[in-house]
Amino acid sequence: MTIIELNNLTKYFKVLKRREGLIGTIKDLFKPKHEVVKAVDNISMKIDQGEIVGFVGPNGAGKSTTIKMLIGVLKPTSGDLAIYNYLPYKQRKDYVKNIGVVIGNRTMLWWDLAVIESFKLLKEIYQISDKDYEQNLEIYNQFFNLSALYSTPVRKLSLGQKMLCEIAAAFLHNPKLIFLDEPTIGLDVAVKEKVRKLIIDLNKIKKTTILLTTHDIGDIEELCKRIILIDNGKLIYDGDIKKFNLIFGAYRTLTLELGEIDDIPIESINEEISDTFKPIEPIILKKKEEIWLTLTINQDDTKLIDILNFLMKKFSVKDIKIEEVELERVIKEVYAGGLK
Amino acid sequence: MFKQYKKYLKITKNSILTVTTYRFHFFFSIISSILYFVIYFFLWRSIYDSSGSTIINGMTFPQVIVYISLAYSIFVLFKTWTEWGMSRNIVSGQIMMDLIKPYNYHHANLARSIGFVFFNFFCITIPIFILLFTVFNSTIIFGINLLYFAFSLCLAFLISFSIDYSIGLTSFYTESIWGISITKEVVIMALSGTLIPLSFFPDSIEFILKLLPFAAIYHIPISTLVTPTLGVLDYCIMFISQISWVIILLGFNKYFFKQAIKVVTINGG
């Protein structure tokens, strides 16, 4: 069942173009200059009940603007938008009863009060029945031991604890649809893992549709079955995560710090690696105080262990970093036809 | 019907809990309001001493003190920082969290504001009154007028809140209301009788001022309490004028919010 439907959704912003310097500022006061920014440009998509969809793009791609239109706080410039047959910005008060929202750098909890006071307020606001409320608190407690945090004022929680509470609060009224905007922003790996587990578990228990905004590839790989990629306000890919993973999930960037290689000419190393392993990008060799070698491989073609063995035999390797591919690169590839 | 308002009650409760979190805020609120009051007392005493007569503009010194202290305690009672909170939420983008909740933005702000009024009442108004009756030996004749006063005060609060709220809404356009809010405070202080009793103004100006909503916040409730000569007709006129201001401002704000929400751009992230 389709629950979200967007047709050519577009949002333009008129922004003040500030001039530089003191004189410019004074000019701005009296004769402001505006320019039009296309934040979201003709986006169409459909989302079904129960899906976890990753809504992905680099900073400033228009993700948050789209989300703001979907949750009914921004009015689209043009295009159609229907969620559960509501027109979000028109029927906001009725519509928002059905959704939950978590926004990474905002809080819906009362800053100065204990967490439980915010939960009690949400209970009244959404008119949650005692039974549902108790049941949810029970689930939170069972899976995440949240009750330890209930009496702490929100301002004294750590970033990770706060995020767990925010997500718990968003699920409290059993919404059918949840928007998570950068839920793992600024968290360390261990806490990220916890937050992802919370999201997956709650999705399983409650069958909630989740629309997840992020620019962290790790979030997407672990949480989503489908991704929607946008850049510069335009939709550039919408489809199965498997296809996406097939190409980008296998890419790894290796960075190695090498010991002395004075006796071997650099060009010959490059050639040798290129011939044997066929890296996806040209090898970068930086020689300053330390020598750093960077190469990106596709794990489907080349076993990581083989290349490490090869390099370890040739050089004395001091340090190794293995990284997943960055979102910016993925987008470049998509433009170049990587998913076609 | 009642169930629908339970959420606003909880907002009020949380808002009271919030203010009481900070103990120093509490102590300094009391100290600053008492200081302010003491300064006023001596200012007006020196005005009366230097004028050489016991009655100025038809008011005796004790009457002026009662009037001014009542006006000031209403002023601090209604100081709920509504417009500041609204503008801060607009600038930071936190407003989004209000807009995604299934409640009325106006009612939620009103509920929050009532929480502050409760705090102000117990921490500022009551200490000032105790001071007024014990240290400065003022007298007010209480009777049925206390009931009228309470009723009038509730209406006055709605007017005061509505003015704050509409100023808060202007920050949807301007993003900052520092200047506007300060101007509002000065205008209200000068034109409402908080700084100088309205009877000290020339007759024609006094007449105009009494027509403005500012007088309905301060002058009318105080008059119901301290003027023993009022008849039924006077009360009717006062309440009708207050009620019409409440209706006008609520209607205006409803319309204003509908307009303002269209231009809102949510900042950040």
Coordinates of C-alpha atoms in Angstrom, one line a residue:
Chain A
M1 CA 0.0 0.0 0.0
T2 CA 1.4 3.3 -1.0
I3 CA 1.4 5.8 1.8
I4 CA 3.6 8.6 0.6
E5 CA 3.3 10.0 -2.8
L6 CA 5.2 12.9 -4.2
N7 CA 4.8 14.3 -7.7
N8 CA 7.2 16.8 -9.1
L9 CA 7.6 18.3 -5.6
T10 CA 9.6 21.6 -5.8
K11 CA 10.6 24.2 -3.3
Y12 CA 12.3 27.5 -4.1
F13 CA 13.7 29.8 -1.5
K14 CA 14.2 33.5 -1.9
V15 CA 17.3 34.3 0.0
L16 CA 18.8 37.6 0.9
K17 CA 22.1 37.9 -1.0
R18 CA 24.4 39.7 1.5
R19 CA 27.0 42.1 0.3
E20 CA 30.4 42.2 1.8
G21 CA 31.8 44.6 4.3
L22 CA 30.3 47.4 6.4
I23 CA 29.1 49.4 3.4
G24 CA 27.5 46.3 1.9
T25 CA 25.7 45.6 5.2
I26 CA 24.3 49.1 5.3
K27 CA 23.2 48.7 1.7
D28 CA 21.5 45.4 2.6
L29 CA 19.5 47.2 5.3
F30 CA 17.9 49.5 2.8
K31 CA 18.0 47.8 -0.6
P32 CA 18.1 44.1 0.0
K33 CA 19.0 41.9 -3.0
H34 CA 17.4 38.6 -3.3
E35 CA 18.2 35.5 -5.3
V36 CA 16.2 32.3 -5.8
V37 CA 17.6 29.0 -4.7
K38 CA 16.2 25.7 -5.9
A39 CA 16.3 23.6 -2.7
V40 CA 14.2 20.8 -4.0
D41 CA 13.7 20.4 -7.7
N42 CA 11.0 18.1 -9.2
I43 CA 11.2 15.2 -6.9
S44 CA 8.7 12.3 -7.4
M45 CA 8.6 9.1 -5.4
K46 CA 6.3 6.6 -3.8
I47 CA 6.8 4.8 -0.5
D48 CA 4.9 1.8 0.8
Q49 CA 3.8 0.9 4.4
G50 CA 6.5 -0.9 6.5
E51 CA 9.5 0.1 4.4
I52 CA 12.7 1.6 5.7
V53 CA 13.8 4.0 3.1
G54 CA 17.2 5.7 3.2
F55 CA 17.0 9.3 1.9
V56 CA 20.6 10.1 1.1
G57 CA 22.6 13.0 -0.2
P58 CA 25.5 15.2 0.7
N59 CA 25.2 18.3 2.8
G60 CA 22.9 20.8 1.3
A61 CA 21.3 18.4 -1.2
G62 CA 17.8 19.3 -0.1
K63 CA 17.1 16.3 2.2
S64 CA 16.0 18.3 5.1
T65 CA 13.9 20.7 3.0
T66 CA 12.1 17.7 1.6
I67 CA 11.5 16.3 5.0
K68 CA 10.2 19.6 6.2
M69 CA 7.6 19.6 3.4
L70 CA 6.7 16.0 4.2
I71 CA 6.1 16.7 7.9
G72 CA 4.0 19.7 7.0
V73 CA 6.0 22.6 8.3
L74 CA 7.0 24.0 4.8
K75 CA 4.7 24.7 2.0
P76 CA 6.0 23.4 -1.4
T77 CA 6.4 25.9 -4.2
S78 CA 4.7 23.5 -6.6
G79 CA 4.0 19.8 -7.0
D80 CA 1.7 17.3 -5.4
L81 CA 2.2 15.7 -2.1
A82 CA -0.1 13.2 -0.3
I83 CA 0.6 11.1 2.8
Y84 CA -2.2 8.9 4.1
N85 CA -4.5 11.0 2.0
Y86 CA -3.5 14.1 4.0
L87 CA -2.1 17.2 2.5
P88 CA 0.5 17.8 5.2
Y89 CA 0.9 21.6 5.2
K90 CA -2.8 22.2 4.9
Q91 CA -4.1 19.6 7.4
R92 CA -1.1 19.8 9.6
K93 CA -2.8 19.4 13.0
D94 CA -4.7 16.2 12.0
Y95 CA -1.9 14.9 9.9
V96 CA 0.9 15.1 12.5
K97 CA -1.0 12.7 14.9
N98 CA 0.1 9.9 12.5
I99 CA 3.8 10.7 12.3
G100 CA 6.8 10.8 14.6
V101 CA 9.8 12.9 13.9
V102 CA 13.4 12.9 15.2
I103 CA 15.7 15.5 14.0
G104 CA 19.4 15.0 14.9
N105 CA 20.2 18.5 16.0
R106 CA 16.9 19.4 17.6
T107 CA 15.1 18.2 20.7
M108 CA 11.5 17.5 21.4
L109 CA 12.3 16.9 25.0
W110 CA 12.0 19.7 27.6
W111 CA 15.6 20.8 28.2
D112 CA 15.4 21.5 31.9
L113 CA 13.2 18.7 33.0
A114 CA 13.6 15.0 33.6
V115 CA 13.1 12.8 30.6
I116 CA 10.0 11.2 32.0
E117 CA 8.2 14.6 32.2
S118 CA 8.5 15.0 28.5
F119 CA 7.2 11.4 28.0
K120 CA 4.2 12.3 30.2
L121 CA 3.6 15.4 28.2
L122 CA 3.7 13.4 24.9
K123 CA 1.2 11.0 26.5
E124 CA -1.2 13.8 26.9
I125 CA -0.5 15.5 23.6
Y126 CA -1.1 12.4 21.6
Q127 CA -3.7 11.1 24.0
I128 CA -1.9 7.8 24.3
S129 CA -3.9 5.2 26.4
D130 CA -2.4 4.1 29.7
K131 CA -2.0 0.6 28.3
D132 CA -0.1 1.6 25.2
Y133 CA 2.1 4.0 27.2
E134 CA 3.0 1.3 29.8
Q135 CA 3.6 -1.2 27.1
N136 CA 6.0 1.1 25.2
L137 CA 7.9 2.0 28.3
E138 CA 8.2 -1.7 29.0
I139 CA 9.7 -2.4 25.6
Y140 CA 12.2 0.5 25.9
N141 CA 13.2 -0.9 29.3
Q142 CA 13.5 -4.4 28.2
F143 CA 15.6 -3.8 25.1
F144 CA 17.5 -0.6 26.0
N145 CA 17.4 -0.2 29.7
L146 CA 16.1 3.3 29.2
S147 CA 14.5 3.6 32.7
A148 CA 17.9 4.4 34.1
L149 CA 17.7 7.8 32.3
Y150 CA 14.1 8.7 33.1
S151 CA 14.8 10.9 36.1
T152 CA 17.8 12.7 34.6
P153 CA 17.2 16.2 33.3
V154 CA 17.6 16.3 29.5
R155 CA 20.4 18.9 29.6
K156 CA 22.5 16.4 31.6
L157 CA 22.2 13.6 29.1
S158 CA 25.1 12.8 26.8
L159 CA 24.5 13.2 23.1
G160 CA 24.0 9.5 22.6
Q161 CA 21.7 9.1 25.5
K162 CA 19.6 12.0 24.3
M163 CA 19.3 10.5 20.9
L164 CA 18.0 7.2 22.3
C165 CA 15.5 9.1 24.3
E166 CA 14.4 11.2 21.3
I167 CA 13.9 8.1 19.2
A168 CA 12.0 6.5 22.1
A169 CA 9.8 9.6 22.4
A170 CA 9.1 9.6 18.6
F171 CA 7.8 6.0 18.8
L172 CA 5.8 6.6 22.0
H173 CA 2.5 7.2 20.3
N174 CA 2.9 4.3 17.9
P175 CA 2.9 6.4 14.8
K176 CA 2.6 4.7 11.4
L177 CA 5.3 6.7 9.9
I178 CA 8.5 8.0 11.3
F179 CA 11.0 10.6 9.9
L180 CA 14.5 10.3 11.2
D181 CA 16.7 13.1 10.1
E182 CA 20.4 12.4 10.8
P183 CA 19.7 10.3 13.8
T184 CA 23.4 9.3 14.2
I185 CA 25.0 12.7 13.6
G186 CA 27.9 13.3 15.9
L187 CA 27.7 10.0 17.7
D188 CA 30.6 7.6 18.2
V189 CA 30.7 4.1 16.6
A190 CA 29.4 2.3 19.7
V191 CA 26.5 4.6 20.2
K192 CA 25.7 4.6 16.5
E193 CA 25.4 0.9 16.7
K194 CA 23.0 1.2 19.6
V195 CA 20.8 3.7 17.8
R196 CA 20.7 1.6 14.7
K197 CA 19.7 -1.4 16.8
L198 CA 16.9 0.6 18.4
I199 CA 15.6 1.7 15.0
I200 CA 15.7 -1.8 13.5
D201 CA 14.1 -3.4 16.6
L202 CA 11.3 -0.8 16.8
N203 CA 10.6 -1.2 13.1
K204 CA 10.3 -5.0 13.6
I205 CA 8.1 -4.8 16.7
K206 CA 5.8 -2.0 15.5
K207 CA 5.9 -2.4 11.7
T208 CA 6.5 1.3 11.3
T209 CA 7.4 2.9 8.0
I210 CA 10.7 4.7 8.4
L211 CA 12.1 7.4 6.2
L212 CA 15.7 7.9 7.2
T213 CA 17.8 10.9 6.2
T214 CA 21.5 10.5 6.5
H215 CA 24.8 11.1 4.8
D216 CA 26.4 8.2 6.6
I217 CA 26.8 5.2 4.3
G218 CA 27.0 2.9 7.3
D219 CA 23.5 3.8 8.4
I220 CA 22.1 3.0 5.0
E221 CA 23.9 -0.4 4.7
E222 CA 22.6 -1.5 8.1
L223 CA 19.1 -0.1 8.1
C224 CA 17.6 0.3 4.6
K225 CA 16.3 -2.0 1.9
R226 CA 15.8 0.9 -0.5
I227 CA 17.6 4.1 -1.0
I228 CA 16.7 7.4 -2.6
L229 CA 19.7 9.5 -3.6
I230 CA 19.4 13.2 -4.1
D231 CA 21.9 15.8 -5.0
N232 CA 21.4 19.5 -5.7
G233 CA 17.7 19.1 -5.1
K234 CA 17.4 16.5 -7.8
L235 CA 16.6 12.8 -7.5
I236 CA 19.4 10.9 -9.0
Y237 CA 18.7 7.3 -7.9
D238 CA 15.7 5.5 -6.4
G239 CA 15.9 1.8 -6.0
D240 CA 17.0 -1.4 -4.2
I241 CA 19.9 -1.2 -1.8
K242 CA 21.3 -4.5 -3.2
K243 CA 22.0 -3.1 -6.6
F244 CA 23.6 -0.1 -4.9
N245 CA 25.6 -2.3 -2.5
L246 CA 26.7 -4.5 -5.4
I247 CA 28.7 -1.6 -6.7
F248 CA 29.6 0.6 -3.9
G249 CA 29.4 -1.7 -0.9
A250 CA 32.4 -3.6 -2.3
Y251 CA 34.6 -0.6 -2.7
R252 CA 37.3 -0.1 -0.1
T253 CA 39.9 2.5 0.1
L254 CA 43.2 1.4 1.5
T255 CA 45.7 3.8 3.0
L256 CA 49.1 2.4 4.0
E257 CA 52.0 4.0 5.7
L258 CA 55.2 2.5 4.3
G259 CA 58.7 2.2 5.6
E260 CA 61.8 2.9 3.6
I261 CA 61.3 2.4 -0.2
D262 CA 64.2 4.5 -1.5
D263 CA 65.7 1.6 -3.5
I264 CA 62.6 0.9 -5.5
P265 CA 61.5 3.5 -8.1
I266 CA 57.9 4.7 -7.5
E267 CA 56.7 4.3 -11.1
S268 CA 57.5 0.6 -11.1
I269 CA 55.5 0.0 -7.9
N270 CA 52.5 1.8 -9.4
E271 CA 52.8 -0.3 -12.5
E272 CA 53.2 -3.5 -10.7
I273 CA 50.1 -3.0 -8.4
S274 CA 48.1 -1.7 -11.3
D275 CA 48.9 -4.7 -13.4
T276 CA 48.2 -7.3 -10.7
F277 CA 45.2 -5.9 -9.0
K278 CA 43.5 -3.4 -11.4
P279 CA 42.5 -0.7 -8.8
I280 CA 39.5 1.4 -9.6
E281 CA 41.3 4.7 -9.2
P282 CA 44.9 5.8 -9.9
I283 CA 47.2 5.0 -7.0
I284 CA 48.3 8.0 -5.0
L285 CA 51.7 8.0 -3.5
K286 CA 52.6 10.8 -1.1
K287 CA 56.2 11.1 0.0
K288 CA 56.8 13.6 2.8
E289 CA 58.3 12.6 6.1
E290 CA 56.2 9.4 5.9
I291 CA 55.2 7.6 2.8
W292 CA 51.5 7.1 2.3
L293 CA 50.1 4.9 -0.4
T294 CA 46.3 5.2 -1.2
L295 CA 44.4 2.8 -3.5
T296 CA 40.8 2.0 -4.0
I297 CA 39.8 -1.6 -4.9
N298 CA 36.6 -3.4 -5.7
Q299 CA 36.4 -6.4 -3.3
D300 CA 34.5 -8.4 -5.9
D301 CA 37.5 -8.4 -8.2
T302 CA 40.3 -8.3 -5.7
K303 CA 40.5 -10.0 -2.3
L304 CA 41.6 -7.5 0.3
I305 CA 43.8 -10.1 1.8
D306 CA 45.7 -10.7 -1.4
I307 CA 46.6 -7.1 -1.9
L308 CA 47.7 -6.8 1.7
N309 CA 49.8 -9.9 1.4
F310 CA 51.4 -8.6 -1.7
L311 CA 52.2 -5.2 -0.2
M312 CA 53.4 -6.7 3.1
K313 CA 55.9 -8.8 1.2
K314 CA 57.2 -5.9 -0.8
F315 CA 57.4 -3.2 1.8
S316 CA 57.5 -2.7 5.5
V317 CA 54.0 -1.5 6.3
K318 CA 53.8 0.6 9.4
D319 CA 50.1 1.4 9.5
I320 CA 46.9 0.5 7.6
K321 CA 43.6 2.2 7.3
I322 CA 40.6 0.6 5.4
E323 CA 37.7 2.9 4.6
E324 CA 34.3 2.5 3.0
V325 CA 33.8 4.7 0.0
E326 CA 32.5 8.3 0.7
L327 CA 29.1 9.5 -0.3
E328 CA 30.5 12.2 -2.5
R329 CA 32.3 9.6 -4.6
V330 CA 29.2 7.5 -4.9
I331 CA 27.3 10.4 -6.3
K332 CA 30.0 11.1 -8.8
E333 CA 29.8 7.5 -9.9
V334 CA 26.0 7.7 -10.2
Y335 CA 26.3 10.8 -12.5
A336 CA 28.9 8.9 -14.5
G337 CA 26.3 6.1 -15.0
G338 CA 27.5 3.6 -12.3
L339 CA 24.1 2.4 -11.5
K340 CA 22.7 2.2 -15.1
Chain B
M1 CA -14.2 18.2 25.7
F2 CA -12.1 18.4 28.9
K3 CA -9.7 15.6 27.7
Q4 CA -8.6 17.8 24.9
Y5 CA -7.3 20.4 27.3
K6 CA -5.4 18.0 29.5
K7 CA -2.4 18.4 27.3
Y8 CA -2.3 22.1 27.8
L9 CA -2.6 21.6 31.5
K10 CA 0.5 19.4 31.4
I11 CA 2.3 22.0 29.4
T12 CA 1.5 24.5 32.1
K13 CA 2.7 22.1 34.7
N14 CA 6.0 21.5 32.9
S15 CA 6.5 25.2 32.4
I16 CA 6.2 25.7 36.2
L17 CA 8.6 22.9 36.8
T18 CA 11.0 24.5 34.3
V19 CA 11.1 27.9 36.0
T20 CA 11.5 26.4 39.4
T21 CA 14.6 24.4 38.3
Y22 CA 16.8 27.4 38.7
R23 CA 16.9 28.4 42.3
F24 CA 19.0 31.6 41.7
H25 CA 16.5 32.8 39.2
F26 CA 13.9 32.6 42.0
F27 CA 15.9 34.5 44.6
F28 CA 17.0 37.2 42.3
S29 CA 13.5 37.7 40.9
I30 CA 12.3 38.5 44.4
I31 CA 15.2 40.8 45.3
S32 CA 15.0 42.8 42.0
S33 CA 11.3 43.3 42.3
I34 CA 11.6 44.5 45.9
L35 CA 14.4 46.8 45.0
Y36 CA 12.5 48.3 42.1
F37 CA 9.5 48.8 44.4
V38 CA 11.6 50.6 47.1
I39 CA 13.0 53.0 44.5
Y40 CA 9.5 53.9 43.4
F41 CA 8.4 54.5 46.9
F42 CA 11.1 57.0 47.5
L43 CA 10.8 58.6 44.1
W44 CA 7.2 59.3 44.6
R45 CA 7.7 60.5 48.2
S46 CA 10.2 63.1 47.1
I47 CA 7.8 64.2 44.4
Y48 CA 5.0 64.7 47.0
D49 CA 7.5 66.3 49.5
S50 CA 8.7 68.9 47.0
S51 CA 5.3 69.8 45.7
G52 CA 4.2 71.0 49.1
S53 CA 0.6 69.7 48.8
T54 CA -0.8 66.4 49.9
I55 CA -2.9 65.9 46.8
I56 CA -1.6 65.9 43.3
N57 CA -4.0 65.4 40.4
G58 CA -6.6 64.2 42.8
M59 CA -4.5 61.5 44.3
T60 CA -2.9 61.3 47.7
F61 CA 0.6 59.8 48.3
P62 CA -0.7 56.6 49.8
Q63 CA -3.1 56.2 46.8
V64 CA -0.3 56.7 44.3
I65 CA 1.8 54.2 46.1
V66 CA -0.9 51.6 46.1
Y67 CA -1.6 52.3 42.4
I68 CA 2.0 52.2 41.3
S69 CA 2.8 49.1 43.3
L70 CA -0.3 47.3 42.0
A71 CA 0.6 48.3 38.5
Y72 CA 4.2 47.1 38.9
S73 CA 3.1 43.8 40.4
I74 CA 0.8 43.2 37.5
F75 CA 3.6 44.1 35.2
V76 CA 5.9 41.5 36.6
L77 CA 3.1 39.1 37.0
F78 CA 2.5 39.2 33.3
K79 CA 6.1 39.1 32.3
T80 CA 6.2 35.7 30.8
W81 CA 8.8 36.1 28.0
T82 CA 6.4 34.8 25.4
E83 CA 7.7 36.8 22.5
W84 CA 11.3 36.1 23.5
G85 CA 10.7 32.4 23.5
M86 CA 8.9 32.5 20.2
S87 CA 11.6 34.5 18.5
R88 CA 14.4 32.3 19.9
N89 CA 12.6 29.3 18.6
I90 CA 12.2 30.9 15.2
V91 CA 15.9 31.9 15.0
S92 CA 17.1 28.5 16.1
G93 CA 14.6 26.5 14.1
Q94 CA 13.2 24.8 17.2
I95 CA 9.8 26.1 16.1
M96 CA 9.6 23.0 13.9
M97 CA 9.2 20.8 17.1
D98 CA 6.1 22.9 18.0
L99 CA 4.6 22.6 14.5
I100 CA 4.8 18.8 14.3
K101 CA 2.8 18.3 17.5
P102 CA -0.9 17.9 17.2
Y103 CA -1.7 20.9 19.3
N104 CA -2.6 24.5 18.7
Y105 CA 0.5 26.7 18.7
H106 CA -1.4 29.6 20.2
H107 CA -2.9 27.5 23.0
A108 CA 0.5 25.8 23.7
N109 CA 2.1 29.2 24.1
L110 CA -0.7 30.4 26.3
A111 CA -0.4 27.3 28.5
R112 CA 3.4 27.9 28.8
S113 CA 2.8 31.5 29.7
I114 CA 0.2 30.6 32.4
G115 CA 2.9 28.5 34.0
F116 CA 5.2 31.5 34.2
V117 CA 2.3 33.6 35.7
F118 CA 1.9 31.0 38.5
F119 CA 5.5 31.3 39.3
N120 CA 5.4 35.1 39.2
F121 CA 2.4 35.2 41.4
F122 CA 3.9 33.2 44.2
C123 CA 7.4 34.6 44.0
I124 CA 6.9 38.2 43.1
T125 CA 3.4 39.4 43.5
I126 CA 2.9 38.0 47.0
P127 CA 6.2 39.3 48.4
I128 CA 5.4 42.8 47.1
F129 CA 2.0 42.7 48.7
I130 CA 3.3 41.6 52.0
L131 CA 5.8 44.4 51.8
L132 CA 3.1 46.9 50.8
F133 CA 0.9 46.1 53.8
T134 CA 3.6 45.5 56.5
V135 CA 6.5 47.9 55.8
F136 CA 4.6 50.7 54.0
N137 CA 1.3 50.5 55.9
S138 CA -0.8 50.8 52.8
T139 CA -4.5 50.0 53.0
I140 CA -6.9 48.7 50.4
I141 CA -10.5 48.0 51.4
F142 CA -11.3 44.5 50.4
G143 CA -14.8 43.2 49.8
I144 CA -16.6 42.1 46.7
N145 CA -14.1 44.2 44.7
L146 CA -11.5 41.5 45.2
L147 CA -13.7 39.2 43.1
Y148 CA -14.1 41.8 40.3
F149 CA -10.4 42.4 40.5
A150 CA -9.6 38.7 40.0
F151 CA -12.0 38.5 37.0
S152 CA -10.6 41.6 35.5
L153 CA -7.1 40.4 36.1
C154 CA -7.8 37.2 34.1
L155 CA -9.0 39.3 31.2
A156 CA -6.0 41.6 31.5
F157 CA -3.7 38.6 31.3
L158 CA -5.3 37.5 28.0
I159 CA -4.9 40.9 26.6
S160 CA -1.3 41.1 27.7
F161 CA -0.5 37.7 26.4
S162 CA -2.2 38.4 23.1
I163 CA 0.0 41.5 22.6
D164 CA 3.1 39.5 23.4
Y165 CA 2.0 36.7 21.1
S166 CA 1.4 39.0 18.2
I167 CA 4.8 40.5 18.7
G168 CA 6.3 37.0 18.8
L169 CA 4.6 36.3 15.5
T170 CA 6.3 39.3 13.8
S171 CA 9.5 37.4 14.4
F172 CA 8.3 34.9 11.8
Y173 CA 9.0 37.8 9.4
T174 CA 11.9 39.6 11.0
E175 CA 13.6 36.7 12.7
S176 CA 14.6 39.0 15.6
I177 CA 12.4 41.0 17.8
W178 CA 14.9 42.5 20.2
G179 CA 14.1 46.1 19.2
I180 CA 10.4 45.6 18.8
S181 CA 10.0 43.9 22.2
I182 CA 12.0 46.7 24.0
T183 CA 9.8 49.3 22.2
K184 CA 6.7 47.4 23.3
E185 CA 7.8 47.4 26.9
V186 CA 8.5 51.1 26.9
V187 CA 5.3 52.0 25.2
I188 CA 3.3 49.8 27.6
M189 CA 5.0 51.2 30.6
A190 CA 4.4 54.8 29.6
L191 CA 0.9 54.5 28.2
S192 CA -0.7 52.0 30.6
G193 CA -0.3 53.6 33.9
T194 CA 2.6 51.4 35.1
L195 CA 5.1 54.3 35.3
I196 CA 2.7 57.2 36.0
P197 CA -1.0 56.9 37.0
L198 CA -3.2 57.7 34.1
S199 CA -4.9 60.6 36.0
F200 CA -1.5 62.4 35.9
F201 CA -1.9 62.8 32.1
P202 CA -3.9 65.8 30.6
D203 CA -7.6 65.0 30.3
S204 CA -7.7 64.6 26.5
I205 CA -4.7 62.3 26.5
E206 CA -6.0 60.3 29.4
F207 CA -9.2 59.8 27.5
I208 CA -7.3 58.4 24.5
L209 CA -5.1 56.2 26.6
K210 CA -8.1 54.7 28.3
L211 CA -9.3 53.5 24.9
L212 CA -6.1 51.6 24.2
P213 CA -5.6 48.0 25.1
F214 CA -2.7 48.9 27.4
A215 CA -5.1 50.6 29.9
A216 CA -7.2 47.5 29.9
I217 CA -4.2 45.5 31.2
Y218 CA -3.3 47.8 34.1
H219 CA -5.7 50.7 34.7
I220 CA -8.9 48.7 34.7
P221 CA -8.0 45.9 37.1
I222 CA -6.4 48.4 39.5
S223 CA -9.5 50.6 39.3
T224 CA -11.8 47.8 40.2
L225 CA -9.8 47.2 43.3
V226 CA -9.0 50.7 44.6
T227 CA -12.0 52.8 43.5
P228 CA -14.7 52.3 46.1
T229 CA -17.2 54.6 44.3
L230 CA -17.7 52.4 41.2
G231 CA -21.3 51.5 40.3
V232 CA -22.7 48.6 38.4
L233 CA -22.5 50.6 35.2
D234 CA -18.8 51.4 35.7
Y235 CA -18.0 47.7 36.1
C236 CA -20.0 46.9 33.0
I237 CA -18.2 49.4 30.9
M238 CA -14.8 48.2 32.2
F239 CA -15.5 44.5 31.6
I240 CA -17.0 45.1 28.2
S241 CA -14.0 47.1 27.1
Q242 CA -11.7 44.4 28.3
I243 CA -13.7 41.6 26.8
S244 CA -13.9 43.4 23.4
W245 CA -10.1 43.8 23.5
V246 CA -9.7 40.1 24.2
I247 CA -12.0 39.2 21.3
I248 CA -10.3 41.7 18.9
L249 CA -6.8 40.6 19.7
L250 CA -7.6 36.8 19.7
G251 CA -9.2 37.3 16.3
F252 CA -6.3 39.3 15.0
N253 CA -3.8 36.8 16.2
K254 CA -5.7 33.9 14.6
Y255 CA -5.5 35.7 11.3
F256 CA -2.0 36.9 11.8
F257 CA -0.8 33.3 12.6
K258 CA -2.4 32.0 9.4
Q259 CA -0.4 34.6 7.4
A260 CA 2.8 34.3 9.3
I261 CA 3.0 30.5 9.1
K262 CA 3.1 30.8 5.3
V263 CA 6.4 32.7 5.3
V264 CA 8.1 30.6 7.9
T265 CA 11.3 29.1 6.8
I266 CA 12.8 26.8 9.3
N267 CA 16.4 27.5 10.0
G268 CA 19.2 25.0 10.3
G269 CA 19.8 21.3 9.4

